[in-house]
PDB file of C-alpha atoms in Angstrom:
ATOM      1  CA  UNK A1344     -48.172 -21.055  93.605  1.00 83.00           C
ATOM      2  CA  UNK A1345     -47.143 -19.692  97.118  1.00 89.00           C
ATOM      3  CA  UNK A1346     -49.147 -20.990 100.145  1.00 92.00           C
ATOM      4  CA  UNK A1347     -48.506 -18.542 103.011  1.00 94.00           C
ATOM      5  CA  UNK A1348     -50.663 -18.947 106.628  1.00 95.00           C
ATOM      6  CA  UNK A1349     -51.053 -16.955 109.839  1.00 96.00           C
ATOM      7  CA  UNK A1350     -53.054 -17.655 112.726  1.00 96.00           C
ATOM      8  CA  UNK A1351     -55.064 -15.280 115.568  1.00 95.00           C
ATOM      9  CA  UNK A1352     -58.467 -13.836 115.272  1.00 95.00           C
ATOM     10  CA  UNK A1353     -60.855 -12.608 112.557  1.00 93.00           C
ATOM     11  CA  UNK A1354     -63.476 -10.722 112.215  1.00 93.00           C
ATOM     12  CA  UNK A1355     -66.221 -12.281 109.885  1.00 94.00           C
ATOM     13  CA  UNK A1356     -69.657 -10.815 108.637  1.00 95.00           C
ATOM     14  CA  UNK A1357     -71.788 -10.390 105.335  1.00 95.00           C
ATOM     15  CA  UNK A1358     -70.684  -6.832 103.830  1.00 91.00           C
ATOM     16  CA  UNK A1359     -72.534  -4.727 101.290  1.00 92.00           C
ATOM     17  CA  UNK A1360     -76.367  -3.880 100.683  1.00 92.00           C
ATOM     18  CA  UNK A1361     -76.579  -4.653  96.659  1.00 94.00           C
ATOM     19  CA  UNK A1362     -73.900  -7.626  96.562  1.00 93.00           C
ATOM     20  CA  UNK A1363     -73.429  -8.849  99.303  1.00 95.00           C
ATOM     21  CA  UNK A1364     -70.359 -10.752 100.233  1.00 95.00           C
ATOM     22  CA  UNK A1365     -69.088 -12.624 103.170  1.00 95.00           C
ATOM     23  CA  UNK A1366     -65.712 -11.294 104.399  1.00 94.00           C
ATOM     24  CA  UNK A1367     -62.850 -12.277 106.843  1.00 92.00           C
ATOM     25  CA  UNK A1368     -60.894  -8.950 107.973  1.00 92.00           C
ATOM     26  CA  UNK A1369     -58.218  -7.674 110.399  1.00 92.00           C
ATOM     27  CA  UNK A1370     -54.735  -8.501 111.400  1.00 92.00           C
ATOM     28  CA  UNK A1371     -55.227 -11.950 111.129  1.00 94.00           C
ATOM     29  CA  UNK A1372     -55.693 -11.779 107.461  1.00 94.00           C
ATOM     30  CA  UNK A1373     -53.454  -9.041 106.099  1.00 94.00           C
ATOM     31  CA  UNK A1374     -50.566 -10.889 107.952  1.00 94.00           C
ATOM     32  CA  UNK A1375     -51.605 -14.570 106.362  1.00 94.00           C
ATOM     33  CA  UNK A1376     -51.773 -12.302 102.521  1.00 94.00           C
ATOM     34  CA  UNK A1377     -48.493 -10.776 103.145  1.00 94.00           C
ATOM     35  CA  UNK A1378     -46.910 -14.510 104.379  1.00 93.00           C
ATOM     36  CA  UNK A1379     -48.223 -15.598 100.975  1.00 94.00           C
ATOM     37  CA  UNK A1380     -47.143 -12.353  99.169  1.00 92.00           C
ATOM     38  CA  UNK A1381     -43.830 -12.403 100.565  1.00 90.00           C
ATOM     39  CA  UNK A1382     -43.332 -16.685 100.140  1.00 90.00           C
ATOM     40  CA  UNK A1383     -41.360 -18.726  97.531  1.00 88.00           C
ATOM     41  CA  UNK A1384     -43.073 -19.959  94.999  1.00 88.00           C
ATOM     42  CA  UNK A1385     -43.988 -23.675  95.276  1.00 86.00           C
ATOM     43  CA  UNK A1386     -43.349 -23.265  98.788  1.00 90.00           C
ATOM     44  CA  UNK A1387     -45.679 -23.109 102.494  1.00 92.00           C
ATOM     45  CA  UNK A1388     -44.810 -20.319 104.140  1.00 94.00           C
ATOM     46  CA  UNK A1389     -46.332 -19.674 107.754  1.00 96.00           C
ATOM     47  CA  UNK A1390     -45.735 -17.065 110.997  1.00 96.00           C
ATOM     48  CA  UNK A1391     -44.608 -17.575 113.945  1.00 95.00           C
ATOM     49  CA  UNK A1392     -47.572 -17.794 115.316  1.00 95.00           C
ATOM     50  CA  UNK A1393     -48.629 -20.701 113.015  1.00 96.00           C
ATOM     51  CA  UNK A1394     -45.424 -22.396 113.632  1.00 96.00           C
ATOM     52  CA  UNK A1395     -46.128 -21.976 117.795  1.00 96.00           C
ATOM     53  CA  UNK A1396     -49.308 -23.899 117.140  1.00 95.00           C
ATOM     54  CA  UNK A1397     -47.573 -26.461 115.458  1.00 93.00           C
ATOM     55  CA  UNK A1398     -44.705 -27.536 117.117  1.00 89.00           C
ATOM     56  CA  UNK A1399     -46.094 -30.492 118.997  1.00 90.00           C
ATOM     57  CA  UNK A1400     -46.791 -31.985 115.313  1.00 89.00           C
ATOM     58  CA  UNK A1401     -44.089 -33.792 114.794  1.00 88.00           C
ATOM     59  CA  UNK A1402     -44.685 -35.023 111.449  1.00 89.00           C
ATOM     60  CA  UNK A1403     -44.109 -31.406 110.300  1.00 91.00           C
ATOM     61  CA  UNK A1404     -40.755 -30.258 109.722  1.00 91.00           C
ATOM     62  CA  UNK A1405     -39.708 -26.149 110.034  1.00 94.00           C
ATOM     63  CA  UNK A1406     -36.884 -24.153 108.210  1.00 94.00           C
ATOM     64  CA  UNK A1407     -36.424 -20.390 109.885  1.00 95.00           C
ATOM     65  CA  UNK A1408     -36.067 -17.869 107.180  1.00 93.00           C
ATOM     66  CA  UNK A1409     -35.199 -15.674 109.924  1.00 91.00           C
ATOM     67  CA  UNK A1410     -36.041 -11.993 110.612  1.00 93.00           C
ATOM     68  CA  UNK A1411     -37.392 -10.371 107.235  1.00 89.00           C
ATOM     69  CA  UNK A1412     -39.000  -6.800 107.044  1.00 89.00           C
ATOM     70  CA  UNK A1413     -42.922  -7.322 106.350  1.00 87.00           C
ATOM     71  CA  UNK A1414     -44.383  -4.276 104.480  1.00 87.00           C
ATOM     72  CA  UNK A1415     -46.956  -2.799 106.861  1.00 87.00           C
ATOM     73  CA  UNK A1416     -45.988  -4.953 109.817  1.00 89.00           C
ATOM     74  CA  UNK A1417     -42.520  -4.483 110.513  1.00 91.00           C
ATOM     75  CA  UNK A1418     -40.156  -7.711 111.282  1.00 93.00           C
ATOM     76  CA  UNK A1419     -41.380 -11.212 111.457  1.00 93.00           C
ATOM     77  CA  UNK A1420     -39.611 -14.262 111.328  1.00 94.00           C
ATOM     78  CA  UNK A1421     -41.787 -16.900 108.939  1.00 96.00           C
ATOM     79  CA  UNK A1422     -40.765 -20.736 108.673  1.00 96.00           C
ATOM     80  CA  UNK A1423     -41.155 -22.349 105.711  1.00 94.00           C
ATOM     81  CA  UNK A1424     -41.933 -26.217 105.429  1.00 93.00           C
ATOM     82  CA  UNK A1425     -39.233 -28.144 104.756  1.00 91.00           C
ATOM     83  CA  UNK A1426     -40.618 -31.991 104.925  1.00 86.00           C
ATOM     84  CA  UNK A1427     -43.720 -33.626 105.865  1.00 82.00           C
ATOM     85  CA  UNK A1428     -43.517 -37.307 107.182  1.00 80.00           C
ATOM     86  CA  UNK A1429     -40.122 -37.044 106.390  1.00 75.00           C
ATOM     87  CA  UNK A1430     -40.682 -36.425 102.546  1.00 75.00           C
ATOM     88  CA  UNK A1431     -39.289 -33.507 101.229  1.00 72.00           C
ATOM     89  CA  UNK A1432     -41.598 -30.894 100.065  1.00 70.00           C
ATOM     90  CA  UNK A1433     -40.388 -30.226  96.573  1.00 65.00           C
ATOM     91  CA  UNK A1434     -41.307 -33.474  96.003  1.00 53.00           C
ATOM     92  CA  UNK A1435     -45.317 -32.690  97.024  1.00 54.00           C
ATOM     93  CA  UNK A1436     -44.826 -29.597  95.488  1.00 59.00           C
ATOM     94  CA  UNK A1437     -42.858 -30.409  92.328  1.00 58.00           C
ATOM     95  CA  UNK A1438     -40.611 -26.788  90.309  1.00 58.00           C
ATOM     96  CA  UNK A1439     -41.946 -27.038  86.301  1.00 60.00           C
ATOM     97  CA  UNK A1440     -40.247 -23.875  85.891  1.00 59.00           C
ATOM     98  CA  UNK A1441     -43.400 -21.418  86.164  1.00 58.00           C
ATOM     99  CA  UNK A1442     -42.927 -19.029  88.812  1.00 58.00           C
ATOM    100  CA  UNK A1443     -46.018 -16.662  87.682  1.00 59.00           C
ATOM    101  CA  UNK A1444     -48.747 -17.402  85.959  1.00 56.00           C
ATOM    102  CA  UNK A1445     -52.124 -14.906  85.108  1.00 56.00           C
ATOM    103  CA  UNK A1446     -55.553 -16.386  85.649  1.00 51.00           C
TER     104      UNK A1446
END
């Protein structure tokens, strides 16, 4: 599993006439599916734009995987979470040796 997060603004509405469905579009969400897309598995993966809006929370703790090509966006520079109230996130989020899995 790969958790990946962006922050910024969305649109939201009901789409279709026969099903409809209630949708979240725009830059917003393509860039929070390509932070998961583009994440390590068993990892939290966010923009820099998430990690801006988190940095006064100290009980969070950042690792920079610096500049990385984004496919459709260019270069962005995600942080993955390292710890959270100083335990280490491999320990929430424990490796069983299963990267993929089909559901």
């Amino acid at each position: 599993m790969r958790i990946g997060i962006h922050s910024g603004p969305v649109l939201s509405g009901v789409i279709g006439k026969i099903r409809k469905r209630f949708c979240l579009v725009g830059h917003t969400v393509n860039c929070a599916s390509r932070m998961e897309s583009g994440g390590i598995p068993g990892r939290i993966q966010v923009s820099s734009s998430t990690h801006a809006l988190l940095q006064h929370c100290t009980e969070f703790q950042w690792e920079s995987r610096g500049p990385i090509e984004v496919k459709g966006l260019g270069t962005m520079t995600p942080y993955l979470l390292v710890a959270l109230d100083n335990q280490a996130v491999d320990i929430l989020f424990p490796q069983d040796g299963i990267t993929d899995a089909l559901l």
